[in-house]
Amino acid sequence: MQFLPELTLLGAGLVIFIASLRSTGAATTRNLAIGLGSAIFGATLLSANQTGKLFFDAYQVDLFSQVFKMLIAGAMLLVLLFGQKLKGIPEKIFPEYYLFLFMSVLGLMMLVSSVELLSIFVALELSSFAVYIMVPMRDDSGKFRFQMEAGIKYLLFGVTATGFMLFGMSYMYGLTGSTELSVVITKLSTMWDTPAAVIAMMMVLSGFFYKLAIFPFHFWVPDVYEGASNETTAFIASVPKLAAVALLIRLVSLISGDGQMIVNILMVCAIASMFYGNLSALVQKDIKRMLGFSGIAHAGFVLLGILTFQITGYANAIYYIVGYVLMNLACFLVICSVSKKGENVMIEDLSGLHKRSPIMAFTLAVGLFALAGIPPFVGFMGKFMLLAGALREGYLLIVILAAINTAIAIYYYLSVIRVTYCSSPEERGVITPSILTSATSVFLLAIIVFMGVSPQCFIDYASAAVQTIM
Amino acid sequence: MDQLLINPDYPHILSTLIFLPLAGAILLLFVRNEYFARYWALGITTLTAILSIPLINAFDRSTSSYQFVEQVTWVKSLNIQYVVGIDGISILLVMLTTLIMPLCVLASWSYIKTRVQAFMVCLLIMECAMLGVFMALDFILFYILWEAMLIPMYMLIAIWGGPRKIYASIKFFLYTLAGSVMLLVAIIWLYIHNGYSFFIPDMMWQNYSSTAQIFLFLAFFLAFAIKVPMFPFHTWLPAAHVEAPTAGSVILASVLLKMGTYGFLRFAIPITPEATMTLAPAILWLSIAGIIYGGFTALAQSDMKKLIAYSSVGHMGFVTLGIFVLNTAGVEGAILQMINHGITTGALFLCIGMIYERTHSRELRDATGVGKHMPIFVTFLTFFSLSSFGFPATNSFVGEFLILAGTFEHNIWLALAAIPGAVLAAAYMLRMLQKIVWGGTDNPDQSWISDLNLREIVTLAPFLFFVFWIGLGAEPFINIIHVSVENLLNNYHGFHNQVAVVTELIIQ
């Protein structure tokens, strides 16, 4: 029962693998994948209250990990639902695509439960390798083959980050003589005045910075977002970030004592991510690139919660990343629907969307206003709580800089909304989203508003989850 | 929490006023019928207006406490509450909002031809947010509504606006949002220094350090001065006014601008009295600059909407002048003038909108000499123009007189500097009036133009009624605000006396 979600995922992978051996129709594969996705989500719900340790204490099942497994499975299901057509991917590799998708999610689920350096590494690699293959899986009828470029870039940056991480882990082992996270961190916390400990910690964190796209490990974001198919990008932009935040919190929450050096470094990373992301997003023409840069800025905001070193701060970070994933998925839902054959969507392609498909335009507007942090949506509440938490710890300067960033960001979000609502569609055709897509978008809208208006129960739940790992 | 009065006769009246339009808007989202949308919006806004009338009757004029209070915990872990209440400072603004909204719906009856449902949804959400801003006693509730209002207003300008609507709407949104991000930081700072509470009355008259007060005041000032708008933060206003549809201009002029001055009265003065004392001279002279600048610029406009927009800059300069002289006459005049400006300028925008519906031009040149063919229209226009430059027996006269009386009491040079503004107002309004009513020898052929229909007369008549009511008998209006204003000023002067005593003790 403790291992149920992972086993279900593994089983799902096997079923898809069998499907890939025979020539299964595209529609069958799709429905099969959605069915399996729902089963996985159901499994995470079933095992929500499990606790225990597995595999010689290398694998910890607690409320914290189970909450994140639920979130990961939920986000994956949403991606499957609105990306069901897989427009950008050749039909004959559908089963393989789903297989790697499930394997990547399996890696992420194992990641949030890992409490030992080696199992963290193995889980992270499992999730990354599957995505390395998913990125170039795109219809290559266009002559540019930029998906290959994206795949190579993602791989190289990923391997570099992993290299850093592995190097940091070797330092950790050298300093403490253990690979168990709790032992490592307890011993490390007495030696924050030695540079080796700080460097080791930062190197390990860099692996997650890479997943979360935090400066200075963000360089892959724009090109990979642009090169990968829309559905893959939706996945990369949401699901791995949940797991990355989970692991960041797991690592940072164990830092006790005098970790001021780490706080300072995190602060610089957060501010640099915000400014870099927001300023670069101002000039983008491809909406996926724009969302990529905005994602870098939002990752900086998440760090703002983590660097408070408080339970409320971690809970706020969880609330914010969940909100971010929902808002982001709402935007990607629209991108996937607008794109006719899986090609990239330029911002100008959204012209007159309100006439071509009112519900898509509305979803996009709400998603972007929420990302911009306008009340009453979840983006505002999350941002507000992060700022309040950081100011409570006395970081006035960083709060002011973050507030300035909010003002910068509004411009590019608003430009997209302007295009969707204020320009004429010209020759662009009407879009009729499928019922499933419309239902998903209504669900996303409802939860974006609901989380923004009554954040209490979500925060309580996140705090309870964080409490179990403190 | 002794400042809160719960009125047992009307337990949920404020929440009803806030949420009725919202509920109406949500229901309207599912409707695809344009006629129904118009009648529905009119019905909802009228119902809200009728429901708000008991506020005036049941309002206790002898206390400065917040009345009709409702209090519910909203987000427990952050101690955010849903708490609403009104006092003398906000009651007239609430009434102004509820009463003006049905007229805005009427003014958009035939003006808006595309996507009527969406337009009415935006109007109703605006009403909800605007009422909430004036009633909120929790700072986060205030901030949420203050920001949330930007979305429907942006949509009103960006979708149904004039030719340069995109530029105007983005400028409006960016200006107001950029101005209020620091307000959020200030709110969080106050929250942390007030025992983790967002309750606004608890934040008032506290002894924050002088430096903190200055920074808080600057954060408030940036947010509110942009909204007012004070010179030199006014540049978004003409653009937004000119491009917005009539109802949008009316809401903008009548209600949105008042939020800035309301913010000064509700937050800046009570929360940062020391900084107010220090910085008031600068703000007073900025107000004078706004009055003179607005007047001269209005004099040079050939676009009628722009003319009214710049006249707003001047009129709002009078309001901030009245607020920051910080004596009874000044502040009472300022509040009254907020209402007057809402009535008069709102009505003038409606008049311009009616001409625009006929000639499809906002140019003064194209509207010359319509007096002969539109006698009813020019009668209305004349009264509103007279009111706009403060002609005796109209509403603005009372407001401007009180403000100037307060200014004389405060500093005679300041008052002398403000006088030319009143003269300029007469100059630009009479110039516009002369051109529209009579024009010259080269008037375009206006004989095809039709006079106002019944709907338009019904839209304008209430404004005229209030112009004369306040102009001839302002007493009831001043009564209702008097106690709250006295309380505000007593607290303010009391605070400074106390500070002076403490300083003296330290010196000794």
mmCIF file of N, CA, C and O in Angstrom, chain A residues 347-357 415-430, chain B residues 115 158-159 165-166:
data_model
loop_
_atom_site.group_PDB
_atom_site.id
_atom_site.type_symbol
_atom_site.label_atom_id
_atom_site.label_comp_id
_atom_site.label_asym_id
_atom_site.label_seq_id
_atom_site.Cartn_x
_atom_site.Cartn_y
_atom_site.Cartn_z
ATOM 1 N N ILE A 347 2.876 34.977 -30.163
ATOM 2 C CA ILE A 347 1.879 35.783 -29.441
ATOM 3 C C ILE A 347 0.862 36.356 -30.420
ATOM 4 O O ILE A 347 -0.327 36.418 -30.141
ATOM 5 N N GLU A 348 1.339 36.732 -31.613
ATOM 6 C CA GLU A 348 0.392 37.338 -32.565
ATOM 7 C C GLU A 348 -0.605 36.305 -33.111
ATOM 8 O O GLU A 348 -1.658 36.684 -33.620
ATOM 9 N N ASP A 349 -0.276 35.010 -32.983
ATOM 10 C CA ASP A 349 -1.240 33.992 -33.419
ATOM 11 C C ASP A 349 -2.483 33.983 -32.532
ATOM 12 O O ASP A 349 -3.487 33.367 -32.880
ATOM 13 N N LEU A 350 -2.381 34.626 -31.379
ATOM 14 C CA LEU A 350 -3.528 34.635 -30.482
ATOM 15 C C LEU A 350 -4.489 35.769 -30.824
ATOM 16 O O LEU A 350 -5.486 35.965 -30.129
ATOM 17 N N SER A 351 -4.194 36.517 -31.879
ATOM 18 C CA SER A 351 -5.031 37.679 -32.233
ATOM 19 C C SER A 351 -6.498 37.308 -32.300
ATOM 20 O O SER A 351 -6.878 36.313 -32.915
ATOM 21 N N GLY A 352 -7.310 38.139 -31.674
ATOM 22 C CA GLY A 352 -8.750 37.964 -31.767
ATOM 23 C C GLY A 352 -9.241 36.640 -31.218
ATOM 24 O O GLY A 352 -10.282 36.139 -31.637
ATOM 25 N N LEU A 353 -8.524 36.080 -30.271
ATOM 26 C CA LEU A 353 -8.938 34.787 -29.739
ATOM 27 C C LEU A 353 -10.329 34.857 -29.122
ATOM 28 O O LEU A 353 -11.070 33.873 -29.129
ATOM 29 N N HIS A 354 -10.694 36.040 -28.618
ATOM 30 C CA HIS A 354 -12.009 36.130 -27.965
ATOM 31 C C HIS A 354 -13.135 35.897 -28.955
ATOM 32 O O HIS A 354 -14.234 35.539 -28.572
ATOM 33 N N LYS A 355 -12.857 36.123 -30.253
ATOM 34 C CA LYS A 355 -13.912 35.854 -31.232
ATOM 35 C C LYS A 355 -13.820 34.419 -31.727
ATOM 36 O O LYS A 355 -14.813 33.812 -32.092
ATOM 37 N N ARG A 356 -12.601 33.892 -31.752
ATOM 38 C CA ARG A 356 -12.424 32.546 -32.286
ATOM 39 C C ARG A 356 -12.833 31.500 -31.275
ATOM 40 O O ARG A 356 -13.297 30.422 -31.640
ATOM 41 N N SER A 357 -12.631 31.787 -30.010
ATOM 42 C CA SER A 357 -13.044 30.845 -28.979
ATOM 43 C C SER A 357 -13.098 31.574 -27.644
ATOM 44 O O SER A 357 -12.075 31.741 -26.989
ATOM 45 N N SER A 415 0.362 42.411 -22.427
ATOM 46 C CA SER A 415 0.482 42.492 -23.882
ATOM 47 C C SER A 415 -0.204 41.302 -24.534
ATOM 48 O O SER A 415 -0.834 41.442 -25.583
ATOM 49 N N VAL A 416 -0.069 40.132 -23.929
ATOM 50 C CA VAL A 416 -0.716 38.950 -24.508
ATOM 51 C C VAL A 416 -2.234 39.088 -24.402
ATOM 52 O O VAL A 416 -2.968 38.805 -25.351
ATOM 53 N N ILE A 417 -2.697 39.553 -23.245
ATOM 54 C CA ILE A 417 -4.143 39.721 -23.080
ATOM 55 C C ILE A 417 -4.667 40.745 -24.082
ATOM 56 O O ILE A 417 -5.733 40.580 -24.663
ATOM 57 N N ARG A 418 -3.877 41.780 -24.304
ATOM 58 C CA ARG A 418 -4.264 42.800 -25.276
ATOM 59 C C ARG A 418 -4.464 42.168 -26.650
ATOM 60 O O ARG A 418 -5.459 42.424 -27.321
ATOM 61 N N VAL A 419 -3.509 41.312 -27.036
ATOM 62 C CA VAL A 419 -3.619 40.680 -28.351
ATOM 63 C C VAL A 419 -4.869 39.812 -28.422
ATOM 64 O O VAL A 419 -5.608 39.842 -29.407
ATOM 65 N N THR A 420 -5.146 39.062 -27.357
ATOM 66 C CA THR A 420 -6.298 38.161 -27.435
ATOM 67 C C THR A 420 -7.607 38.925 -27.447
ATOM 68 O O THR A 420 -8.564 38.485 -28.062
ATOM 69 N N TYR A 421 -7.668 40.059 -26.770
ATOM 70 C CA TYR A 421 -8.952 40.733 -26.660
ATOM 71 C C TYR A 421 -9.122 41.930 -27.581
ATOM 72 O O TYR A 421 -10.236 42.317 -27.891
ATOM 73 N N CYS A 422 -8.038 42.551 -28.003
ATOM 74 C CA CYS A 422 -8.204 43.838 -28.689
ATOM 75 C C CYS A 422 -7.830 43.826 -30.153
ATOM 76 O O CYS A 422 -7.944 44.840 -30.809
ATOM 77 N N SER A 423 -7.324 42.711 -30.696
ATOM 78 C CA SER A 423 -6.999 42.774 -32.116
ATOM 79 C C SER A 423 -7.947 41.853 -32.869
ATOM 80 O O SER A 423 -8.562 40.962 -32.291
ATOM 81 N N SER A 424 -8.030 42.086 -34.172
ATOM 82 C CA SER A 424 -9.001 41.310 -34.947
ATOM 83 C C SER A 424 -8.378 39.989 -35.368
ATOM 84 O O SER A 424 -7.166 39.882 -35.543
ATOM 85 N N PRO A 425 -9.201 38.952 -35.511
ATOM 86 C CA PRO A 425 -8.649 37.629 -35.838
ATOM 87 C C PRO A 425 -8.087 37.535 -37.251
ATOM 88 O O PRO A 425 -7.332 36.624 -37.554
ATOM 89 N N GLU A 426 -8.458 38.475 -38.123
ATOM 90 C CA GLU A 426 -8.049 38.435 -39.538
ATOM 91 C C GLU A 426 -8.411 37.096 -40.161
ATOM 92 O O GLU A 426 -9.561 36.698 -40.135
ATOM 93 N N GLU A 427 -7.398 36.360 -40.677
ATOM 94 C CA GLU A 427 -7.715 35.139 -41.412
ATOM 95 C C GLU A 427 -7.738 33.910 -40.523
ATOM 96 O O GLU A 427 -7.968 32.813 -40.984
ATOM 97 N N ARG A 428 -7.425 34.100 -39.252
ATOM 98 C CA ARG A 428 -7.255 32.922 -38.408
ATOM 99 C C ARG A 428 -8.607 32.295 -38.088
ATOM 100 O O ARG A 428 -9.564 32.977 -37.771
ATOM 101 N N GLY A 429 -8.619 30.978 -38.161
ATOM 102 C CA GLY A 429 -9.894 30.277 -38.078
ATOM 103 C C GLY A 429 -10.414 30.143 -36.663
ATOM 104 O O GLY A 429 -9.739 30.452 -35.682
ATOM 105 N N VAL A 430 -11.659 29.683 -36.591
ATOM 106 C CA VAL A 430 -12.314 29.473 -35.305
ATOM 107 C C VAL A 430 -11.706 28.241 -34.637
ATOM 108 O O VAL A 430 -11.292 27.298 -35.305
ATOM 109 N N ARG B 115 -21.061 42.885 -27.955
ATOM 110 C CA ARG B 115 -20.775 42.134 -26.733
ATOM 111 C C ARG B 115 -21.363 42.798 -25.486
ATOM 112 O O ARG B 115 -20.673 43.141 -24.531
ATOM 113 N N ALA B 158 -10.273 48.670 -23.018
ATOM 114 C CA ALA B 158 -9.558 47.981 -24.091
ATOM 115 C C ALA B 158 -10.493 47.379 -25.131
ATOM 116 O O ALA B 158 -10.125 47.239 -26.283
ATOM 117 N N ILE B 159 -11.702 46.995 -24.731
ATOM 118 C CA ILE B 159 -12.583 46.341 -25.711
ATOM 119 C C ILE B 159 -13.554 47.337 -26.332
ATOM 120 O O ILE B 159 -13.755 47.347 -27.538
ATOM 121 N N LYS B 165 -7.465 52.838 -28.001
ATOM 122 C CA LYS B 165 -7.836 52.182 -26.747
ATOM 123 C C LYS B 165 -6.719 51.319 -26.174
ATOM 124 O O LYS B 165 -6.579 51.204 -24.962
ATOM 125 N N ILE B 166 -5.904 50.711 -27.067
ATOM 126 C CA ILE B 166 -4.885 49.791 -26.570
ATOM 127 C C ILE B 166 -3.848 50.546 -25.770
ATOM 128 O O ILE B 166 -3.504 50.181 -24.642
#
